[in-house]
CSV table of C-alpha atoms in Angstrom, one decimal:
chain,number,residue,atom,x,y,z
A,25,MET,CA,0.0,0.0,0.0
A,26,THR,CA,1.4,3.4,-1.0
A,27,HIS,CA,1.7,6.2,1.5
A,28,SER,CA,-1.0,8.1,-0.4
A,29,MET,CA,-3.4,5.1,-0.2
A,30,ASN,CA,-2.7,4.7,3.4
A,31,ARG,CA,-3.7,8.3,4.1
A,32,ARG,CA,-6.9,7.8,2.1
A,33,HIS,CA,-7.7,4.6,4.2
A,34,LEU,CA,-7.1,6.6,7.4
A,35,LEU,CA,-9.4,9.3,6.2
A,36,ALA,CA,-12.1,6.8,5.4
A,37,LEU,CA,-11.8,5.4,8.9
A,38,SER,CA,-11.7,8.7,10.7
A,39,ALA,CA,-14.3,10.6,8.7
A,40,SER,CA,-16.6,7.9,7.4
A,41,ALA,CA,-19.6,9.8,8.6
A,42,ALA,CA,-19.1,12.5,6.0
A,43,THR,CA,-21.2,11.9,2.9
A,44,LEU,CA,-22.3,13.9,-0.1
A,45,ALA,CA,-26.0,14.9,-0.3
A,46,PRO,CA,-28.0,17.6,-2.0
A,47,MET,CA,-28.9,20.6,0.2
A,48,GLY,CA,-32.3,22.1,-0.7
A,49,ALA,CA,-32.8,23.6,-4.1
A,50,TRP,CA,-29.1,24.4,-4.6
A,51,ALA,CA,-28.6,21.1,-6.4
A,52,GLN,CA,-31.0,22.3,-9.1
A,53,GLN,CA,-28.9,25.3,-10.1
A,54,ALA,CA,-27.6,24.4,-13.5
A,55,SER,CA,-25.0,27.3,-13.6
A,56,PHE,CA,-22.9,25.5,-11.0
A,57,ALA,CA,-22.2,22.6,-13.4
A,58,LYS,CA,-20.4,25.1,-15.7
A,59,ARG,CA,-18.2,26.9,-13.2
A,60,PRO,CA,-15.6,25.5,-10.8
A,61,VAL,CA,-16.1,25.5,-7.1
A,62,ARG,CA,-13.2,26.7,-5.0
A,63,VAL,CA,-12.6,25.2,-1.5
A,64,VAL,CA,-10.0,27.2,0.5
A,65,VAL,CA,-7.9,25.2,2.9
A,66,PRO,CA,-6.1,27.6,5.4
A,67,PHE,CA,-3.2,25.2,5.9
A,68,ALA,CA,-0.3,23.9,3.7
A,69,ALA,CA,-0.8,20.9,1.5
A,70,GLY,CA,-0.1,17.5,3.0
A,71,GLY,CA,-1.9,17.8,6.4
A,72,ALA,CA,-5.2,16.3,7.5
A,73,THR,CA,-7.3,19.2,6.6
A,74,ASP,CA,-5.9,19.3,3.1
A,75,VAL,CA,-6.3,15.5,2.6
A,76,ILE,CA,-10.0,15.7,3.7
A,77,ALA,CA,-10.6,18.7,1.4
A,78,ARG,CA,-9.2,16.8,-1.6
A,79,VAL,CA,-11.2,13.6,-0.9
A,80,LEU,CA,-14.4,15.7,-0.4
A,81,GLY,CA,-13.6,17.6,-3.6
A,82,GLU,CA,-13.3,14.4,-5.6
A,83,ARG,CA,-16.6,13.1,-4.3
A,84,MET,CA,-18.3,16.4,-5.0
A,85,ALA,CA,-17.0,16.5,-8.6
A,86,LYS,CA,-18.2,13.0,-9.3
A,87,THR,CA,-21.6,13.4,-7.7
A,88,PHE,CA,-22.5,16.8,-9.1
A,89,GLY,CA,-20.5,16.8,-12.3
A,90,GLN,CA,-18.6,20.1,-11.6
A,91,ALA,CA,-15.0,20.9,-11.2
A,92,VAL,CA,-13.8,21.5,-7.6
A,93,VAL,CA,-10.5,23.3,-7.0
A,94,ILE,CA,-8.6,23.0,-3.7
A,95,ASP,CA,-6.9,26.3,-2.9
A,96,ASN,CA,-4.3,26.1,-0.1
A,97,LYS,CA,-3.8,29.5,1.6
A,98,PRO,CA,-1.7,28.8,4.8
A,99,GLY,CA,-0.4,31.3,7.3
A,100,ALA,CA,-1.4,33.6,10.2
A,101,ALA,CA,-3.2,30.9,12.1
A,102,GLY,CA,-5.7,30.3,9.3
A,103,LEU,CA,-6.6,34.0,9.1
A,104,ILE,CA,-5.2,34.4,5.5
A,105,GLY,CA,-7.5,31.6,4.2
A,106,GLY,CA,-10.5,32.8,6.1
A,107,GLU,CA,-10.1,36.3,4.9
A,108,ALA,CA,-9.8,35.1,1.3
A,109,VAL,CA,-13.2,33.4,1.6
A,110,VAL,CA,-14.9,36.4,3.4
A,111,LYS,CA,-13.7,38.7,0.7
A,112,SER,CA,-14.6,36.4,-2.2
A,113,PRO,CA,-17.4,37.2,-4.6
A,114,ALA,CA,-20.8,36.4,-3.1
A,115,ASP,CA,-21.6,33.9,-5.9
A,116,GLY,CA,-21.7,30.7,-3.8
A,117,LEU,CA,-18.7,29.3,-5.5
A,118,THR,CA,-16.1,29.7,-2.8
A,119,ALA,CA,-16.1,28.0,0.6
A,120,LEU,CA,-13.8,27.5,3.5
A,121,LEU,CA,-12.9,24.1,4.9
A,122,GLY,CA,-12.2,25.5,8.3
A,123,THR,CA,-11.2,24.2,11.7
A,124,THR,CA,-11.9,25.2,15.3
A,125,THR,CA,-9.0,27.6,15.0
A,126,THR,CA,-10.2,29.5,11.9
A,127,MET,CA,-13.9,29.6,12.9
A,128,LEU,CA,-13.8,29.9,16.7
A,129,THR,CA,-10.7,30.3,18.7
A,130,ASN,CA,-9.0,33.0,16.6
A,131,LYS,CA,-11.7,35.4,17.8
A,132,TYR,CA,-10.5,34.9,21.4
A,133,LEU,CA,-6.8,34.7,20.7
A,134,TYR,CA,-6.4,38.0,18.9
A,135,LYS,CA,-7.7,41.5,19.9
A,136,LYS,CA,-8.1,42.4,16.3
A,137,THR,CA,-8.4,40.3,13.2
A,138,SER,CA,-9.2,41.1,9.5
A,139,TYR,CA,-12.6,39.5,9.8
A,140,ASP,CA,-15.1,38.2,12.4
A,141,PRO,CA,-16.0,34.6,11.9
A,142,GLN,CA,-19.2,35.0,13.8
A,143,THR,CA,-20.6,37.8,11.6
A,144,GLU,CA,-18.8,37.2,8.3
A,145,LEU,CA,-18.9,33.4,7.8
A,146,LEU,CA,-21.9,31.2,7.3
A,147,PRO,CA,-21.4,27.7,8.6
A,148,LEU,CA,-23.0,25.1,6.3
A,149,VAL,CA,-22.0,21.7,7.6
A,150,ARG,CA,-19.8,20.1,10.1
A,151,VAL,CA,-17.7,17.5,8.2
A,152,CYS,CA,-16.2,15.6,11.2
A,153,THR,CA,-14.8,15.9,14.7
A,154,ALA,CA,-11.0,16.0,15.0
A,155,PRO,CA,-9.3,14.7,18.1
A,156,ILE,CA,-5.5,15.2,18.1
A,157,CYS,CA,-2.6,13.2,19.5
A,158,LEU,CA,0.5,14.1,21.5
A,159,VAL,CA,3.6,12.6,20.0
A,160,VAL,CA,7.3,12.6,20.8
A,161,THR,CA,10.3,11.5,18.8
A,162,SER,CA,11.6,8.0,19.5
A,163,ASP,CA,14.7,9.3,21.3
A,164,VAL,CA,12.7,11.0,24.0
A,165,PRO,CA,13.0,9.0,27.3
A,166,ALA,CA,9.4,9.4,28.2
A,167,LYS,CA,7.4,6.2,27.5
A,168,ASP,CA,4.0,7.5,28.8
A,169,LEU,CA,2.3,10.7,29.7
A,170,LYS,CA,3.4,10.6,33.4
A,171,GLU,CA,7.0,10.3,32.4
A,172,PHE,CA,6.6,13.0,29.7
A,173,MET,CA,5.3,15.5,32.3
A,174,ALA,CA,8.2,14.7,34.6
A,175,TRP,CA,10.6,15.1,31.7
A,176,ILE,CA,9.4,18.5,30.6
A,177,LYS,CA,9.3,19.7,34.2
A,178,ALA,CA,12.9,18.6,34.7
A,179,ASN,CA,13.9,20.4,31.6
A,180,LYS,CA,12.2,23.7,32.2
A,181,GLY,CA,12.8,26.3,29.6
A,182,LYS,CA,14.9,24.0,27.4
A,183,LEU,CA,12.2,22.3,25.3
A,184,SER,CA,10.2,23.3,22.2
A,185,TYR,CA,7.0,21.8,20.8
A,186,GLY,CA,5.6,22.0,17.3
A,187,SER,CA,2.0,22.6,16.1
A,188,TYR,CA,0.3,23.3,12.8
A,189,GLY,CA,-0.1,27.0,13.5
A,190,ILE,CA,-0.4,29.7,16.1
A,191,GLY,CA,-3.7,29.3,18.0
A,192,SER,CA,-4.2,25.8,16.7
A,193,HIS,CA,-5.7,23.2,18.9
A,194,GLY,CA,-2.3,21.5,19.0
A,195,GLN,CA,-0.6,24.6,20.3
A,196,LEU,CA,-3.3,25.3,22.9
A,197,ALA,CA,-3.2,21.8,24.3
A,198,CYS,CA,0.6,21.7,24.5
A,199,ALA,CA,0.6,25.1,26.2
A,200,THR,CA,-1.8,23.7,28.7
A,201,LEU,CA,0.6,20.8,29.4
A,202,SER,CA,3.5,23.2,29.7
A,203,ASP,CA,1.5,25.3,32.2
A,204,VAL,CA,0.5,22.2,34.3
A,205,ALA,CA,4.2,21.1,34.5
A,206,ASP,CA,5.5,24.6,34.8
A,207,ALA,CA,7.8,23.6,31.9
A,208,ASP,CA,8.0,27.0,30.1
A,209,MET,CA,8.2,25.2,26.7
A,210,THR,CA,8.6,27.3,23.5
A,211,HIS,CA,6.0,27.0,20.7
A,212,VAL,CA,7.3,26.5,17.2
A,213,ALA,CA,4.5,27.3,14.6
A,214,TYR,CA,4.3,25.7,11.2
A,215,LYS,CA,1.9,26.4,8.3
A,216,GLY,CA,0.7,22.8,8.4
A,217,GLU,CA,1.1,19.4,9.9
A,218,ALA,CA,3.3,18.0,7.1
A,219,LEU,CA,6.0,20.7,7.8
A,220,MET,CA,5.8,20.0,11.6
A,221,VAL,CA,6.2,16.3,11.1
A,222,GLN,CA,9.1,16.8,8.7
A,223,ASP,CA,10.9,18.8,11.3
A,224,MET,CA,10.2,16.2,14.0
A,225,LEU,CA,11.6,13.4,11.8
A,226,GLY,CA,14.6,15.6,11.1
A,227,GLY,CA,15.3,15.9,14.8
A,228,ASN,CA,14.6,19.6,15.1
A,229,VAL,CA,11.6,19.4,17.3
A,230,LYS,CA,10.9,16.5,19.7
A,231,ILE,CA,7.3,17.2,20.8
A,232,GLY,CA,4.2,17.8,18.7
A,233,MET,CA,0.4,17.5,18.4
A,234,GLY,CA,-1.5,16.7,15.3
A,235,SER,CA,-4.2,14.6,13.6
A,236,MET,CA,-4.3,10.8,13.5
A,237,ILE,CA,-4.3,10.9,9.7
A,238,THR,CA,-0.9,12.6,9.5
A,239,LEU,CA,0.8,11.0,12.5
A,240,LYS,CA,-0.3,7.4,12.4
A,241,PRO,CA,2.1,6.2,9.6
A,242,HIS,CA,5.0,7.5,11.6
A,243,ILE,CA,3.7,6.1,14.9
A,244,ASP,CA,3.3,2.7,13.2
A,245,SER,CA,6.9,2.9,11.9
A,246,GLY,CA,8.2,3.7,15.4
A,247,ARG,CA,9.7,7.1,14.5
A,248,LEU,CA,7.1,8.9,16.6
A,249,ARG,CA,5.6,7.7,19.9
A,250,ALA,CA,2.0,8.5,20.8
A,251,LEU,CA,1.4,9.3,24.4
A,252,ALA,CA,-2.3,10.5,24.6
A,253,VAL,CA,-5.2,11.7,22.6
A,254,THR,CA,-7.7,14.5,23.3
A,255,GLY,CA,-11.4,13.9,24.0
A,256,ASP,CA,-13.2,11.6,26.4
A,257,ARG,CA,-12.9,8.4,24.5
A,258,ARG,CA,-10.1,6.5,22.6
A,259,VAL,CA,-9.7,6.9,18.9
A,260,PRO,CA,-10.4,3.8,16.7
A,261,LEU,CA,-7.3,4.5,14.6
A,262,LEU,CA,-5.1,4.4,17.8
A,263,PRO,CA,-7.0,2.1,20.2
A,264,GLN,CA,-3.8,1.5,22.3
A,265,VAL,CA,-3.3,5.2,23.1
A,266,PRO,CA,-5.1,6.4,26.2
A,267,THR,CA,-7.0,9.7,26.5
A,268,PHE,CA,-5.4,12.4,28.6
A,269,GLY,CA,-8.0,11.7,31.2
A,270,GLU,CA,-7.2,8.0,31.3
A,271,ALA,CA,-3.5,8.8,31.6
A,272,GLY,CA,-4.2,10.8,34.8
A,273,TYR,CA,-4.7,14.4,33.5
A,274,LYS,CA,-8.4,15.2,33.6
A,275,ASN,CA,-8.0,18.8,32.5
A,276,GLU,CA,-11.0,20.3,30.7
A,277,ALA,CA,-8.8,21.7,28.0
A,278,LEU,CA,-7.4,18.3,27.2
A,279,ALA,CA,-10.9,16.8,26.9
A,280,LEU,CA,-11.9,19.1,24.1
A,281,VAL,CA,-12.2,17.8,20.5
A,282,GLY,CA,-12.0,20.1,17.6
A,283,TRP,CA,-14.0,19.9,14.3
A,284,LEU,CA,-13.8,20.6,10.6
A,285,ALA,CA,-16.6,22.4,8.9
A,286,ILE,CA,-17.5,24.0,5.6
A,287,ALA,CA,-18.4,27.7,5.6
A,288,ALA,CA,-19.2,30.3,3.0
A,289,PRO,CA,-19.2,34.1,3.1
A,290,ARG,CA,-22.3,35.2,5.2
A,291,ARG,CA,-23.2,37.6,2.3
A,292,CYS,CA,-24.0,34.5,0.3
A,293,ARG,CA,-27.3,33.0,1.5
A,294,PRO,CA,-29.3,30.1,0.2
A,295,THR,CA,-31.9,31.3,-2.4
A,296,SER,CA,-35.0,29.8,-3.8
A,297,PRO,CA,-35.4,29.8,-7.6
A,298,SER,CA,-38.5,32.1,-7.1
A,299,ASN,CA,-37.0,35.2,-5.5
A,300,GLY,CA,-33.4,35.2,-7.0
A,301,ARG,CA,-32.4,38.0,-4.7
A,302,ARG,CA,-29.3,36.4,-3.3
A,303,PRO,CA,-26.7,34.3,-5.1
A,304,PRO,CA,-27.5,30.6,-5.0
A,305,MET,CA,-25.1,28.1,-3.6
A,306,PRO,CA,-23.8,24.7,-4.7
A,307,PRO,CA,-24.7,21.5,-2.9
A,308,TRP,CA,-22.0,21.1,-0.2
A,309,PRO,CA,-21.2,17.9,1.5
A,310,ALA,CA,-23.7,17.1,4.3
A,311,ALA,CA,-22.5,15.6,7.5
A,312,ARG,CA,-23.8,12.2,8.7
A,313,ALA,CA,-26.2,12.1,5.8
A,314,ARG,CA,-28.6,14.6,7.3
A,315,PRO,CA,-28.6,18.4,7.1
A,316,ALA,CA,-28.6,20.4,10.3
A,317,SER,CA,-31.7,22.2,11.3
A,318,SER,CA,-29.8,25.5,10.9
A,319,PRO,CA,-26.4,26.7,10.0
A,320,ARG,CA,-25.8,27.7,13.6
A,321,ALA,CA,-26.5,24.2,14.8
A,322,LEU,CA,-23.6,22.9,12.6
A,323,CYS,CA,-20.9,24.7,14.5
A,324,PRO,CA,-21.9,26.6,17.6
A,325,TRP,CA,-19.7,29.7,17.6
A,326,THR,CA,-19.9,30.5,21.3
A,327,THR,CA,-18.7,28.0,23.8
A,328,THR,CA,-17.6,28.4,27.4
A,329,ARG,CA,-15.3,25.4,27.0
A,330,TRP,CA,-13.1,26.8,24.4
A,331,ARG,CA,-12.8,30.4,25.5
A,332,PRO,CA,-10.6,29.8,28.6
A,333,LEU,CA,-8.2,27.7,26.5
A,334,ALA,CA,-7.8,30.4,23.8
A,335,ARG,CA,-6.7,33.4,25.7
A,336,PRO,CA,-4.8,36.3,24.0
A,337,GLY,CA,-1.4,35.6,25.6
A,338,ARG,CA,-1.1,32.3,23.7
A,339,ALA,CA,-1.1,33.8,20.2
A,340,LYS,CA,2.7,33.8,19.9
A,341,ALA,CA,5.4,31.5,18.6
A,342,ARG,CA,8.6,31.3,16.7
A,343,SER,CA,8.4,30.1,13.1
A,344,GLY,CA,9.4,26.6,12.1
A,345,ALA,CA,11.1,25.5,8.9
A,346,GLY,CA,9.2,26.2,5.8
A,347,CYS,CA,7.1,28.9,7.4
């Protein structure tokens, strides 16, 4: 099995609930069959969000007979990609495959951003939930989370950890671990998971957090060691890896699970063929084979669980290779 096929297999296992289905009268808009749909991914190619976007794009193209273009716009914690969608023409042909970072926590991390996801993005469908995994390189002496916490505490101010961007779930979770252990670790931000993993395998960074899709091949090969996963239950892709709670750290921030969702500019609303006042929209993928009762139900913007984790002081890092 090639590396590419392995990643596709992992995607099928982790996001098998995401299916393609028509959403209302949008599927009847003939104009969409003639013009390409652009899906903006706010991270570099090669990471989990990018892989999911490309598989969903392929399914959309086959199902609805229209071209789908994946447009990677990494940088600035996803703000560059989000801004590109917000400022795109209100023709229903551009959407964002966003994460918790781009559609929720950036609002709390930064005092000022180029757009407000609550008022300028219209969430259409949640594609999947996205637990993440804490990994270390094989030369790290810690074999489990308890040993890891003792190791970072004993090396206060000497260690760095990588994540797939400033303000990402990976950064916020690692910052929480650093706070708990009083380890004063330095955050190294990358424009995507692939770049982070590349630096870890090259020995430049020993600690990181990312998706199962990206990390599992390297965990299986023994080059990375998985210590714990976020959420309140184990992940089928890594059944041998405990949750942070099971490993003895029942911190609220480490029990959170992020999500991926599709959003469009809020200026672009669904339209019925009769009124024609707003630009129509193409049939985006529907999660779990059923549309939500409302866009707000897909991705609740306000949550008391995420806000304490995403406080302004954590929106900082030094840049990793390739950034």
